[in-house]
Amino acid sequence: MTTLEPSFVGIEIRSYDKRLPPDRHPYAQLVLPVTGEVELEIEGRHGRLDPLHGAVVAPGVWHAQRSIVDNRSLILDIEEHVLVHEGWAGVLDKPYKAISPAARKLVEFMHICMSSGSVKPAIIQGWMPLLFDILALGSPQVHSRLSALLTQVEAQPGLPWSTESMASFARISVSHLHTLFRNELNCSPRAWLLRKRIDFACELLTHTKRTIADIALSSGFADQSVLTRAMRQSIDTTPAAYRAGRQETRQKS
């Protein structure tokens, strides 16, 4: 992952019931309801949150919340310095915010991913620049789209990605994609994709008993021989040798 991502204290799905005592913390907090309603008080200012209305609690600000109906909210705890990046300080302009259709769809998507457990919070973090852009600026910026692209590829490196499909995902030209990768990652899109596929294959070799041929296909390689050649050139080992070395390390530990 890259420096394009915000830094988090935590990310979770939370439900509220009875009124909780006032609290404050050194980090900012986004409260983004997905279902139901939540009553929130931020330094004496009352607001009612629902899937169309969220809130941002600035660092160090006293706040309390309660609800009398079933509810679920996506809660994002964010380090204070993040909100001065790329114009995101506008997120703090008002404690209560209307959630646009685009932002709501993204929140619902992240909620589904969190609820299913199929996507790790670290992956969801890569989508956060898009949300901050929409909340603060009204539309996603190019670096945020790049961050989302990197996250998507890392989550599913075995898909048939190409420089053209990666550029299409980020809604930029292929030449612009190459420029962004050189500036942000100091490599080409193809080289970065190959590295992520090898990393994914290594994870499967370490933590599963799947055949090497199956792992090669799942990691985006045409067959076992292509994976073997890529690992030899990149990390000077073969899939079989890598797996044996990892097994030996685990047995010693």
GROMACS .gro file of C-alpha atoms in nm:
model
  253
    1MET     CA    1   0.000   0.000   0.000
    2THR     CA    2   0.116   0.357  -0.046
    3THR     CA    3   0.128   0.693   0.126
    4LEU     CA    4  -0.190   0.782  -0.061
    5GLU     CA    5  -0.392   0.619   0.215
    6PRO     CA    6  -0.528   0.789   0.525
    7SER     CA    7  -0.407   0.657   0.860
    8PHE     CA    8  -0.662   0.507   1.094
    9VAL     CA    9  -0.693   0.448   1.463
   10GLY     CA   10  -0.977   0.206   1.392
   11ILE     CA   11  -1.263   0.111   1.164
   12GLU     CA   12  -1.569  -0.089   1.271
   13ILE     CA   13  -1.943  -0.136   1.246
   14ARG     CA   14  -2.124  -0.021   1.560
   15SER     CA   15  -2.479  -0.013   1.697
   16TYR     CA   16  -2.603   0.227   1.966
   17ASP     CA   17  -2.882   0.188   2.222
   18LYS     CA   18  -2.903   0.374   2.552
   19ARG     CA   19  -2.736   0.710   2.589
   20LEU     CA   20  -2.366   0.676   2.652
   21PRO     CA   21  -2.174   0.917   2.878
   22PRO     CA   22  -1.997   1.203   2.695
   23ASP     CA   23  -1.662   1.111   2.550
   24ARG     CA   24  -1.379   1.269   2.356
   25HIS     CA   25  -1.062   1.140   2.191
   26PRO     CA   26  -0.749   1.277   2.022
   27TYR     CA   27  -0.852   1.152   1.678
   28ALA     CA   28  -1.134   1.255   1.444
   29GLN     CA   29  -1.434   1.028   1.404
   30LEU     CA   30  -1.677   0.981   1.116
   31VAL     CA   31  -2.019   0.839   1.205
   32LEU     CA   32  -2.191   0.711   0.891
   33PRO     CA   33  -2.523   0.534   0.957
   34VAL     CA   34  -2.620   0.250   0.727
   35THR     CA   35  -2.954   0.158   0.888
   36GLY     CA   36  -3.178   0.316   1.152
   37GLU     CA   37  -3.129   0.648   1.330
   38VAL     CA   38  -2.883   0.777   1.588
   39GLU     CA   39  -2.915   1.088   1.803
   40LEU     CA   40  -2.582   1.261   1.844
   41GLU     CA   41  -2.477   1.559   2.054
   42ILE     CA   42  -2.152   1.734   1.968
   43GLU     CA   43  -2.054   2.003   2.221
   44GLY     CA   44  -2.418   2.091   2.287
   45ARG     CA   45  -2.530   2.077   1.923
   46HIS     CA   46  -2.790   1.806   1.861
   47GLY     CA   47  -2.833   1.615   1.538
   48ARG     CA   48  -3.024   1.314   1.411
   49LEU     CA   49  -2.827   1.080   1.190
   50ASP     CA   50  -2.961   0.832   0.933
   51PRO     CA   51  -2.831   0.684   0.605
   52LEU     CA   52  -2.873   1.028   0.443
   53HIS     CA   53  -2.707   1.224   0.724
   54GLY     CA   54  -2.372   1.159   0.893
   55ALA     CA   55  -2.147   1.339   1.135
   56VAL     CA   56  -1.782   1.416   1.190
   57VAL     CA   57  -1.648   1.462   1.541
   58ALA     CA   58  -1.334   1.674   1.549
   59PRO     CA   59  -1.039   1.568   1.767
   60GLY     CA   60  -1.080   1.657   2.134
   61VAL     CA   61  -1.451   1.746   2.104
   62TRP     CA   62  -1.702   1.620   2.362
   63HIS     CA   63  -1.984   1.412   2.216
   64ALA     CA   64  -2.251   1.160   2.315
   65GLN     CA   65  -2.493   0.940   2.124
   66ARG     CA   66  -2.797   0.719   2.172
   67SER     CA   67  -3.071   0.544   1.975
   68ILE     CA   68  -3.410   0.388   2.048
   69VAL     CA   69  -3.432   0.192   1.721
   70ASP     CA   70  -3.222  -0.078   1.559
   71ASN     CA   71  -2.925   0.083   1.389
   72ARG     CA   72  -2.586   0.015   1.238
   73SER     CA   73  -2.319   0.271   1.154
   74LEU     CA   74  -1.979   0.261   0.994
   75ILE     CA   75  -1.740   0.426   1.241
   76LEU     CA   76  -1.406   0.555   1.119
   77ASP     CA   77  -1.148   0.679   1.368
   78ILE     CA   78  -0.894   0.890   1.179
   79GLU     CA   79  -0.564   1.045   1.279
   80GLU     CA   80  -0.589   1.424   1.294
   81HIS     CA   81  -0.317   1.497   1.039
   82VAL     CA   82  -0.507   1.311   0.767
   83LEU     CA   83  -0.772   1.579   0.737
   84VAL     CA   84  -0.529   1.846   0.618
   85HIS     CA   85  -0.422   1.631   0.321
   86GLU     CA   86  -0.547   1.715  -0.029
   87GLY     CA   87  -0.806   1.965   0.095
   88TRP     CA   88  -0.982   1.718   0.325
   89ALA     CA   89  -0.994   1.976   0.606
   90GLY     CA   90  -1.337   2.067   0.461
   91VAL     CA   91  -1.469   1.748   0.621
   92LEU     CA   92  -1.442   1.928   0.957
   93ASP     CA   93  -1.629   2.242   0.846
   94LYS     CA   94  -1.962   2.122   0.984
   95PRO     CA   95  -2.026   1.848   1.243
   96TYR     CA   96  -2.343   1.729   1.067
   97LYS     CA   97  -2.338   1.650   0.697
   98ALA     CA   98  -2.581   1.540   0.428
   99ILE     CA   99  -2.456   1.223   0.259
  100SER     CA  100  -2.467   1.242  -0.119
  101PRO     CA  101  -2.587   0.943  -0.326
  102ALA     CA  102  -2.229   0.872  -0.434
  103ALA     CA  103  -2.100   0.876  -0.076
  104ARG     CA  104  -2.393   0.665   0.043
  105LYS     CA  105  -2.322   0.396  -0.217
  106LEU     CA  106  -1.959   0.382  -0.109
  107VAL     CA  107  -2.053   0.360   0.260
  108GLU     CA  108  -2.302   0.082   0.187
  109PHE     CA  109  -2.040  -0.105  -0.014
  110MET     CA  110  -1.783  -0.079   0.266
  111HIS     CA  111  -2.047  -0.190   0.518
  112ILE     CA  112  -2.124  -0.501   0.311
  113CYS     CA  113  -1.754  -0.585   0.285
  114MET     CA  114  -1.702  -0.538   0.659
  115SER     CA  115  -2.014  -0.740   0.750
  116SER     CA  116  -1.922  -1.033   0.527
  117GLY     CA  117  -1.569  -1.048   0.661
  118SER     CA  118  -1.446  -1.110   0.308
  119VAL     CA  119  -1.235  -0.792   0.298
  120LYS     CA  120  -0.985  -0.690   0.563
  121PRO     CA  121  -1.006  -0.340   0.717
  122ALA     CA  122  -0.663  -0.268   0.571
  123ILE     CA  123  -0.808  -0.317   0.224
  124ILE     CA  124  -1.112  -0.100   0.299
  125GLN     CA  125  -0.869   0.172   0.403
  126GLY     CA  126  -0.764   0.203   0.041
  127TRP     CA  127  -1.114   0.319  -0.053
  128MET     CA  128  -1.121   0.595   0.208
  129PRO     CA  129  -0.959   0.868  -0.006
  130LEU     CA  130  -1.258   0.838  -0.240
  131LEU     CA  131  -1.497   0.892   0.050
  132PHE     CA  132  -1.301   1.190   0.184
  133ASP     CA  133  -1.290   1.344  -0.163
  134ILE     CA  134  -1.667   1.307  -0.204
  135LEU     CA  135  -1.743   1.444   0.143
  136ALA     CA  136  -1.499   1.736   0.128
  137LEU     CA  137  -1.460   1.815  -0.242
  138GLY     CA  138  -1.770   1.671  -0.406
  139SER     CA  139  -1.592   1.431  -0.643
  140PRO     CA  140  -1.301   1.183  -0.638
  141GLN     CA  141  -0.959   1.319  -0.729
  142VAL     CA  142  -0.710   1.130  -0.945
  143HIS     CA  143  -0.483   1.021  -0.658
  144SER     CA  144  -0.782   0.885  -0.469
  145ARG     CA  145  -0.886   0.685  -0.774
  146LEU     CA  146  -0.531   0.550  -0.793
  147SER     CA  147  -0.548   0.447  -0.427
  148ALA     CA  148  -0.875   0.264  -0.492
  149LEU     CA  149  -0.718   0.092  -0.793
  150LEU     CA  150  -0.419  -0.028  -0.592
  151THR     CA  151  -0.648  -0.161  -0.321
  152GLN     CA  152  -0.868  -0.343  -0.571
  153VAL     CA  153  -0.575  -0.508  -0.745
  154GLU     CA  154  -0.414  -0.611  -0.415
  155ALA     CA  155  -0.744  -0.767  -0.307
  156GLN     CA  156  -0.784  -0.958  -0.635
  157PRO     CA  157  -0.446  -0.982  -0.811
  158GLY     CA  158  -0.553  -1.296  -0.996
  159LEU     CA  159  -0.804  -1.113  -1.212
  160PRO     CA  160  -0.701  -1.051  -1.574
  161TRP     CA  161  -0.559  -0.705  -1.505
  162SER     CA  162  -0.377  -0.518  -1.779
  163THR     CA  163  -0.249  -0.162  -1.800
  164GLU     CA  164  -0.559  -0.083  -2.006
  165SER     CA  165  -0.805  -0.229  -1.754
  166MET     CA  166  -0.620  -0.064  -1.464
  167ALA     CA  167  -0.636   0.274  -1.639
  168SER     CA  168  -1.005   0.219  -1.713
  169PHE     CA  169  -1.074   0.136  -1.346
  170ALA     CA  170  -0.904   0.460  -1.237
  171ARG     CA  171  -1.075   0.652  -1.519
  172ILE     CA  172  -0.749   0.787  -1.658
  173SER     CA  173  -0.545   0.730  -1.975
  174VAL     CA  174  -0.280   0.460  -1.995
  175SER     CA  175  -0.008   0.725  -2.028
  176HIS     CA  176  -0.138   0.905  -1.718
  177LEU     CA  177  -0.140   0.574  -1.532
  178HIS     CA  178   0.226   0.521  -1.617
  179THR     CA  179   0.309   0.873  -1.498
  180LEU     CA  180   0.130   0.821  -1.165
  181PHE     CA  181   0.303   0.490  -1.104
  182ARG     CA  182   0.644   0.640  -1.178
  183ASN     CA  183   0.580   0.937  -0.949
  184GLU     CA  184   0.410   0.753  -0.663
  185LEU     CA  185   0.558   0.402  -0.674
  186ASN     CA  186   0.877   0.443  -0.878
  187CYS     CA  187   0.789   0.155  -1.110
  188SER     CA  188   0.566   0.070  -1.404
  189PRO     CA  189   0.209  -0.062  -1.361
  190ARG     CA  190   0.316  -0.397  -1.509
  191ALA     CA  191   0.610  -0.434  -1.268
  192TRP     CA  192   0.392  -0.345  -0.969
  193LEU     CA  193   0.121  -0.591  -1.077
  194LEU     CA  194   0.378  -0.869  -1.117
  195ARG     CA  195   0.512  -0.803  -0.768
  196LYS     CA  196   0.163  -0.816  -0.616
  197ARG     CA  197   0.086  -1.142  -0.797
  198ILE     CA  198   0.407  -1.298  -0.669
  199ASP     CA  199   0.329  -1.175  -0.316
  200PHE     CA  200  -0.016  -1.330  -0.341
  201ALA     CA  201   0.126  -1.658  -0.466
  202CYS     CA  202   0.374  -1.662  -0.179
  203GLU     CA  203   0.091  -1.614   0.070
  204LEU     CA  204  -0.097  -1.909  -0.077
  205LEU     CA  205   0.218  -2.123  -0.082
  206THR     CA  206   0.275  -2.043   0.284
  207HIS     CA  207  -0.076  -2.074   0.423
  208THR     CA  208  -0.256  -2.328   0.201
  209LYS     CA  209  -0.200  -2.680   0.068
  210ARG     CA  210  -0.330  -2.597  -0.278
  211THR     CA  211  -0.131  -2.729  -0.572
  212ILE     CA  212   0.126  -2.501  -0.729
  213ALA     CA  213  -0.060  -2.516  -1.059
  214ASP     CA  214  -0.380  -2.400  -0.889
  215ILE     CA  215  -0.195  -2.124  -0.703
  216ALA     CA  216  -0.042  -2.004  -1.030
  217LEU     CA  217  -0.382  -1.966  -1.193
  218SER     CA  218  -0.535  -1.801  -0.883
  219SER     CA  219  -0.249  -1.550  -0.875
  220GLY     CA  220  -0.294  -1.440  -1.234
  221PHE     CA  221  -0.025  -1.649  -1.405
  222ALA     CA  222  -0.099  -1.851  -1.718
  223ASP     CA  223   0.037  -2.173  -1.569
  224GLN     CA  224   0.284  -2.316  -1.318
  225SER     CA  225   0.586  -2.265  -1.543
  226VAL     CA  226   0.513  -1.893  -1.579
  227LEU     CA  227   0.489  -1.856  -1.200
  228THR     CA  228   0.812  -2.050  -1.155
  229ARG     CA  229   0.996  -1.829  -1.404
  230ALA     CA  230   0.859  -1.511  -1.242
  231MET     CA  231   0.965  -1.618  -0.892
  232ARG     CA  232   1.311  -1.718  -1.012
  233GLN     CA  233   1.363  -1.379  -1.174
  234SER     CA  234   1.209  -1.178  -0.889
  235ILE     CA  235   1.307  -1.353  -0.565
  236ASP     CA  236   1.556  -1.616  -0.687
  237THR     CA  237   1.356  -1.923  -0.584
  238THR     CA  238   1.090  -2.159  -0.715
  239PRO     CA  239   0.738  -2.213  -0.579
  240ALA     CA  240   0.828  -2.558  -0.446
  241ALA     CA  241   1.146  -2.433  -0.280
  242TYR     CA  242   0.966  -2.134  -0.132
  243ARG     CA  243   0.693  -2.356   0.018
  244ALA     CA  244   0.948  -2.601   0.159
  245GLY     CA  245   1.146  -2.318   0.317
  246ARG     CA  246   0.836  -2.174   0.481
  247GLN     CA  247   0.734  -2.513   0.616
  248GLU     CA  248   1.081  -2.565   0.763
  249THR     CA  249   1.067  -2.221   0.928
  250ARG     CA  250   0.728  -2.296   1.085
  251GLN     CA  251   0.848  -2.633   1.215
  252LYS     CA  252   1.151  -2.471   1.382
  253SER     CA  253   0.934  -2.205   1.546
   0.00000   0.00000   0.00000
